[in-house]
Amino acid sequence: MNSEFDVELIDIAPTIANILKITMPEPTGKINSALSNYAQKNKVKKVIVVIVDSLGYSLYNHLEHNMPTLSCLASKGFFYKCKSPATTTTPSIASILTGYYPSEHQINFTKDIIIERKKTLSSLKTKSILEWGHQSGIASSLIIEAEGAKAMEGLIDNAIGIPDSKDILEFDAMTKKLSIKEILRGTTLIVLHLRSIDRYAHRSNTWIDIIKAGKSIDTNVHDLLKHLDSNTLIFICGDHTIHSAEKWLINATEDEKTSHIQNNVALIVCSTDEFLNKG
Ligand SMILES: [Zn+2]
C-alpha cells in the first residue's frame, strides 16, 4: 500500500502515543490518522520501532529485491516516502523519539540529552515516547549503542547498551538477540537501532557490502517477526539518507538524487496479524 500524503519522522512518536494511549503533550509532529485507524482495526496492543541507519527512500527501493521481509511488510502494510529532519543519526533519532524537530529538542550529540534536561523550558521537548510510555505504566525498552543507552538509564524500563564492535554485522546481530529477549519479556514498546548499512556506507566502496548489510538487516527483521506477538505494530524507518553519497550516487537517476537531497527516508509500517494472515 503506497501512501502519498506528507509523512515525517516526527509523526512517529505522536502516532505511537495515540495507538498505545500514552499521555504526552502534543508535539510538533502530527498523529498519522491512517496508521492510527489501521492499528485500531488490527487491535494493536504493542509497538516495535526498528530504526535502520541510513535507509533512505531511494536506497530502500534500490535494495528492495534483496530485502524480501521488508518488501513483504511494505506491500501488506504501509510504505511511505518520509521526510527526515536531520542528516546525522543522533538528532534524527531524537526527532523520531520526541516528535520534535532538532531546532526544538536541541539534541545533536548524546550528551545533549543530559544537558538539555537541565533547562526546564525545553526539557519536555527532549522527553522520548519511551519515557512518556514508562510514565504511563507502559513497559518501554530501548536497545541501542552503549552511550545512547546510558543516557536513558533509569528513565525507562530497560535501556540496553550494545558495545561497539569492529564487526558491524555482529553488532546488529547482538542488537537483534537482546531485542528478542525484550519481546519475550512481554515489553509493550520497543525501539532498536540497526547500523550495518551506515557503517558500510562510510567504510566500503562497493555495493556488494551495502547489499550484504541490507540482506543482514532483512534477516534480523525476519527473526524479530518470528517472536513478535500478534497485535503488534512494526515500524521500520531510516534516520537519514546515505552518508558518503558521492560514492553511492554515481549511477543514480535524477529522482534518486532529488530524494537524497530532500533527505527522504523509507518508512514501512505493518501489523503482525496482516503480515501473517495474508499469504
Ligand atoms: Zn544514522
Short mmCIF file of C-alpha atoms and ligand atoms in Angstrom, two decimals:
data_model
loop_
_atom_site.label_atom_id
_atom_site.label_comp_id
_atom_site.label_asym_id
_atom_site.label_seq_id
_atom_site.Cartn_x
_atom_site.Cartn_y
_atom_site.Cartn_z
CA MET A 1 0.00 0.00 0.00
CA ASN A 2 1.62 3.26 -1.08
CA SER A 3 0.60 6.46 0.51
CA GLU A 4 1.31 9.88 -0.89
CA PHE A 5 0.38 12.18 1.91
CA ASP A 6 3.13 14.11 3.61
CA VAL A 7 4.71 11.99 6.32
CA GLU A 8 7.61 13.00 8.55
CA LEU A 9 9.73 11.12 11.08
CA ILE A 10 8.45 13.47 13.80
CA ASP A 11 4.95 11.99 13.26
CA ILE A 12 6.04 8.58 14.61
CA ALA A 13 6.07 9.47 18.34
CA PRO A 14 2.61 11.13 18.48
CA THR A 15 1.17 8.30 16.34
CA ILE A 16 2.52 5.68 18.75
CA ALA A 17 1.22 7.72 21.71
CA ASN A 18 -2.22 7.73 20.11
CA ILE A 19 -2.16 3.98 19.38
CA LEU A 20 -0.88 2.85 22.80
CA LYS A 21 -2.82 5.56 24.69
CA ILE A 22 0.35 7.10 26.09
CA THR A 23 -0.16 10.52 27.65
CA MET A 24 2.20 13.12 26.22
CA PRO A 25 1.84 16.84 25.39
CA GLU A 26 1.07 17.31 21.69
CA PRO A 27 4.46 17.69 19.95
CA THR A 28 5.17 19.34 16.57
CA GLY A 29 4.68 16.01 14.75
CA LYS A 30 1.14 15.01 13.84
CA ILE A 31 -0.80 11.83 14.51
CA ASN A 32 -0.95 9.80 11.29
CA SER A 33 -4.69 9.01 11.23
CA ALA A 34 -4.36 6.29 8.55
CA LEU A 35 -1.94 4.38 10.80
CA SER A 36 -3.97 5.09 13.89
CA ASN A 37 -7.16 3.72 12.26
CA TYR A 38 -5.25 0.74 10.89
CA ALA A 39 -3.88 -0.04 14.37
CA GLN A 40 -7.36 0.17 15.83
CA LYS A 41 -8.73 -2.16 13.15
CA ASN A 42 -5.92 -4.65 13.87
CA LYS A 43 -6.39 -4.33 17.67
CA VAL A 44 -2.77 -3.32 18.14
CA LYS A 45 -1.52 -3.70 21.73
CA LYS A 46 2.26 -3.47 21.26
CA VAL A 47 4.65 -1.46 19.09
CA ILE A 48 8.21 -2.12 17.93
CA VAL A 49 10.26 0.51 16.08
CA VAL A 50 13.28 -0.66 14.07
CA ILE A 51 15.48 2.29 13.11
CA VAL A 52 17.61 1.23 10.14
CA ASP A 53 20.53 3.63 9.94
CA SER A 54 20.84 5.30 6.50
CA LEU A 55 17.78 3.59 4.97
CA GLY A 56 16.91 6.37 2.55
CA TYR A 57 13.78 6.11 0.40
CA SER A 58 15.74 5.63 -2.83
CA LEU A 59 18.20 3.26 -1.20
CA TYR A 60 15.33 1.09 0.02
CA ASN A 61 13.87 0.99 -3.50
CA HIS A 62 17.30 0.03 -4.78
CA LEU A 63 17.75 -2.77 -2.21
CA GLU A 64 14.15 -3.96 -2.10
CA HIS A 65 14.83 -7.14 -4.11
CA ASN A 66 17.42 -8.14 -1.53
CA MET A 67 15.08 -7.45 1.37
CA PRO A 68 12.13 -9.86 1.00
CA THR A 69 10.85 -9.42 4.56
CA LEU A 70 10.80 -5.62 4.42
CA SER A 71 9.32 -5.76 0.96
CA CYS A 72 6.55 -8.10 2.18
CA LEU A 73 5.81 -5.81 5.15
CA ALA A 74 5.68 -2.80 2.81
CA SER A 75 3.29 -4.49 0.40
CA LYS A 76 0.94 -5.75 3.11
CA GLY A 77 1.07 -2.63 5.25
CA PHE A 78 2.14 0.95 4.50
CA PHE A 79 5.17 2.25 2.65
CA TYR A 80 5.91 5.97 2.88
CA LYS A 81 8.41 8.38 1.45
CA CYS A 82 9.10 10.02 4.79
CA LYS A 83 10.87 13.32 5.49
CA SER A 84 13.80 13.23 7.88
CA PRO A 85 14.67 16.46 9.70
CA ALA A 86 18.43 15.79 10.06
CA THR A 87 21.33 14.34 8.11
CA THR A 88 23.06 12.75 11.11
CA THR A 89 21.99 9.98 13.44
CA THR A 90 21.60 11.49 16.92
CA PRO A 91 19.33 14.48 16.11
CA SER A 92 17.28 12.33 13.75
CA ILE A 93 16.71 9.53 16.28
CA ALA A 94 15.88 12.20 18.88
CA SER A 95 13.24 13.56 16.46
CA ILE A 96 11.78 10.07 15.93
CA LEU A 97 11.55 9.55 19.69
CA THR A 98 10.37 13.02 20.77
CA GLY A 99 8.16 14.20 17.89
CA TYR A 100 10.09 17.50 17.61
CA TYR A 101 12.49 18.99 15.06
CA PRO A 102 16.20 19.20 16.03
CA SER A 103 15.86 23.01 16.37
CA GLU A 104 13.29 22.28 19.09
CA HIS A 105 14.81 19.35 21.01
CA GLN A 106 18.43 20.58 20.59
CA ILE A 107 19.84 17.06 20.91
CA ASN A 108 22.73 16.97 18.45
CA PHE A 109 25.01 14.73 20.46
CA THR A 110 24.13 12.07 23.03
CA LYS A 111 25.49 14.20 25.88
CA ASP A 112 22.90 16.87 24.96
CA ILE A 113 20.17 14.63 26.39
CA ILE A 114 21.58 15.32 29.85
CA ILE A 115 22.44 18.99 29.18
CA GLU A 116 19.04 19.83 27.67
CA ARG A 117 17.22 18.06 30.54
CA LYS A 118 18.50 20.72 32.93
CA LYS A 119 16.77 23.52 31.00
CA THR A 120 13.17 23.47 32.18
CA LEU A 121 11.73 25.24 29.15
CA SER A 122 12.96 22.77 26.55
CA SER A 123 13.12 19.69 28.76
CA LEU A 124 9.65 18.50 27.73
CA LYS A 125 10.81 18.51 24.13
CA THR A 126 13.71 16.20 24.94
CA LYS A 127 11.49 13.59 26.52
CA SER A 128 11.08 10.47 24.40
CA ILE A 129 7.96 8.44 23.69
CA LEU A 130 9.66 5.65 25.69
CA GLU A 131 9.75 7.88 28.78
CA TRP A 132 6.20 9.10 28.31
CA GLY A 133 5.24 5.43 27.91
CA HIS A 134 7.15 4.36 31.01
CA GLN A 135 5.44 7.18 32.92
CA SER A 136 2.03 5.99 31.65
CA GLY A 137 2.75 2.49 33.01
CA ILE A 138 3.68 1.03 29.63
CA ALA A 139 6.80 -1.17 29.66
CA SER A 140 9.26 0.54 27.31
CA SER A 141 12.74 -0.57 26.22
CA LEU A 142 15.50 0.84 24.06
CA ILE A 143 18.25 -1.29 22.51
CA ILE A 144 20.98 0.99 21.12
CA GLU A 145 24.73 1.69 21.21
CA ALA A 146 26.15 1.85 24.73
CA GLU A 147 26.40 5.65 25.14
CA GLY A 148 22.82 6.24 23.97
CA ALA A 149 21.53 3.57 26.35
CA LYS A 150 23.47 5.08 29.25
CA ALA A 151 21.78 8.45 28.71
CA MET A 152 18.38 6.75 29.07
CA GLU A 153 19.28 4.59 32.08
CA GLY A 154 16.71 4.83 34.86
CA LEU A 155 14.30 6.85 32.67
CA ILE A 156 12.63 3.85 31.00
CA ASP A 157 12.08 0.19 31.90
CA ASN A 158 15.15 -1.15 30.16
CA ALA A 159 17.90 0.77 28.35
CA ILE A 160 20.13 -1.87 26.82
CA GLY A 161 23.53 -0.79 25.52
CA ILE A 162 25.35 -2.67 22.77
CA PRO A 163 29.15 -2.29 22.99
CA ASP A 164 30.73 -1.07 19.76
CA SER A 165 32.16 -3.80 17.59
CA LYS A 166 34.59 -3.90 14.69
CA ASP A 167 32.18 -6.29 13.03
CA ILE A 168 29.01 -4.28 12.48
CA LEU A 169 27.05 -7.37 11.41
CA GLU A 170 27.88 -8.82 14.85
CA PHE A 171 26.72 -5.56 16.46
CA ASP A 172 23.36 -5.79 14.67
CA ALA A 173 23.04 -9.49 15.50
CA MET A 174 23.59 -8.69 19.19
CA THR A 175 21.00 -5.87 18.97
CA LYS A 176 18.55 -8.35 17.48
CA LYS A 177 19.29 -11.00 20.10
CA LEU A 178 18.72 -8.61 23.02
CA SER A 179 15.61 -7.19 21.33
CA ILE A 180 14.16 -10.71 21.08
CA LYS A 181 14.79 -11.06 24.83
CA GLU A 182 12.74 -7.88 25.37
CA ILE A 183 9.98 -9.19 23.10
CA LEU A 184 9.86 -12.43 25.11
CA ARG A 185 9.65 -10.43 28.36
CA GLY A 186 6.39 -9.01 27.01
CA THR A 187 7.61 -5.41 26.69
CA THR A 188 4.90 -3.20 25.14
CA LEU A 189 7.05 -0.60 23.36
CA ILE A 190 10.50 -1.49 21.98
CA VAL A 191 12.85 0.70 19.95
CA LEU A 192 16.05 -0.67 18.42
CA HIS A 193 18.73 0.63 16.07
CA LEU A 194 20.44 -1.43 13.33
CA ARG A 195 23.63 0.14 11.99
CA SER A 196 25.25 -2.04 9.33
CA ILE A 197 24.20 -0.13 6.18
CA ASP A 198 25.55 3.12 7.64
CA ARG A 199 28.88 1.57 8.66
CA TYR A 200 29.42 0.10 5.19
CA ALA A 201 28.35 3.39 3.57
CA HIS A 202 31.24 5.11 5.36
CA ARG A 203 33.90 2.43 5.12
CA SER A 204 33.26 0.46 1.94
CA ASN A 205 33.42 1.35 -1.73
CA THR A 206 31.36 -1.46 -3.15
CA TRP A 207 27.65 -2.09 -3.49
CA ILE A 208 28.34 -5.73 -2.60
CA ASP A 209 28.83 -4.62 1.02
CA ILE A 210 25.73 -2.40 1.06
CA ILE A 211 23.68 -5.29 -0.31
CA LYS A 212 25.23 -7.64 2.27
CA ALA A 213 24.21 -5.19 5.02
CA GLY A 214 20.70 -4.87 3.56
CA LYS A 215 20.28 -8.65 3.48
CA SER A 216 21.52 -8.95 7.04
CA ILE A 217 19.05 -6.30 8.22
CA ASP A 218 16.25 -8.12 6.44
CA THR A 219 17.22 -11.37 8.19
CA ASN A 220 17.30 -9.58 11.54
CA VAL A 221 13.80 -8.17 10.99
CA HIS A 222 12.62 -11.62 9.88
CA ASP A 223 13.98 -13.11 13.14
CA LEU A 224 12.27 -10.40 15.23
CA LEU A 225 8.96 -11.11 13.48
CA LYS A 226 9.14 -14.79 14.45
CA HIS A 227 8.95 -13.76 18.11
CA LEU A 228 6.52 -10.85 17.97
CA ASP A 229 3.02 -11.33 19.38
CA SER A 230 0.00 -10.94 17.17
CA ASN A 231 -1.48 -7.45 17.56
CA THR A 232 1.96 -5.85 17.32
CA LEU A 233 2.60 -2.92 15.00
CA ILE A 234 6.08 -2.81 13.49
CA PHE A 235 7.62 0.46 12.27
CA ILE A 236 10.79 0.27 10.15
CA CYS A 237 12.37 3.59 9.25
CA GLY A 238 15.59 5.18 8.10
CA ASP A 239 17.08 8.03 10.13
CA HIS A 240 18.59 9.97 7.18
CA THR A 241 19.75 9.27 3.63
CA ILE A 242 23.07 7.53 2.97
CA HIS A 243 26.35 9.14 4.03
CA SER A 244 29.39 9.42 1.70
CA ALA A 245 26.81 9.92 -1.06
CA GLU A 246 29.44 10.82 -3.67
CA LYS A 247 30.29 7.11 -3.79
CA TRP A 248 26.75 5.85 -3.99
CA LEU A 249 25.01 8.33 -6.28
CA ILE A 250 27.34 7.92 -9.28
CA ASN A 251 24.79 5.97 -11.30
CA ALA A 252 21.69 7.36 -9.58
CA THR A 253 18.70 8.74 -11.50
CA GLU A 254 17.66 12.39 -11.15
CA ASP A 255 14.71 11.29 -8.97
CA GLU A 256 17.06 9.36 -6.68
CA LYS A 257 19.40 12.34 -6.40
CA THR A 258 16.47 14.65 -5.59
CA SER A 259 15.15 12.28 -2.95
CA HIS A 260 18.62 12.10 -1.42
CA ILE A 261 18.91 15.89 -1.24
CA GLN A 262 15.39 16.15 0.22
CA ASN A 263 16.53 13.65 2.88
CA ASN A 264 13.57 11.31 2.30
CA VAL A 265 13.81 8.01 4.16
CA ALA A 266 11.80 4.80 3.93
CA LEU A 267 9.03 4.22 6.46
CA ILE A 268 7.32 0.83 6.48
CA VAL A 269 4.50 0.05 8.91
CA CYS A 270 2.62 -3.25 9.19
CA SER A 271 0.77 -5.21 11.84
CA THR A 272 1.99 -8.72 12.64
CA ASP A 273 -1.54 -10.02 12.00
CA GLU A 274 -1.60 -8.60 8.48
CA PHE A 275 1.92 -9.93 7.86
CA LEU A 276 0.99 -13.45 8.95
CA ASN A 277 -2.56 -13.75 7.65
CA LYS A 278 -2.35 -12.72 4.04
CA GLY A 279 -0.13 -15.36 2.48
ZN ZN B 1 22.34 7.43 11.06
#
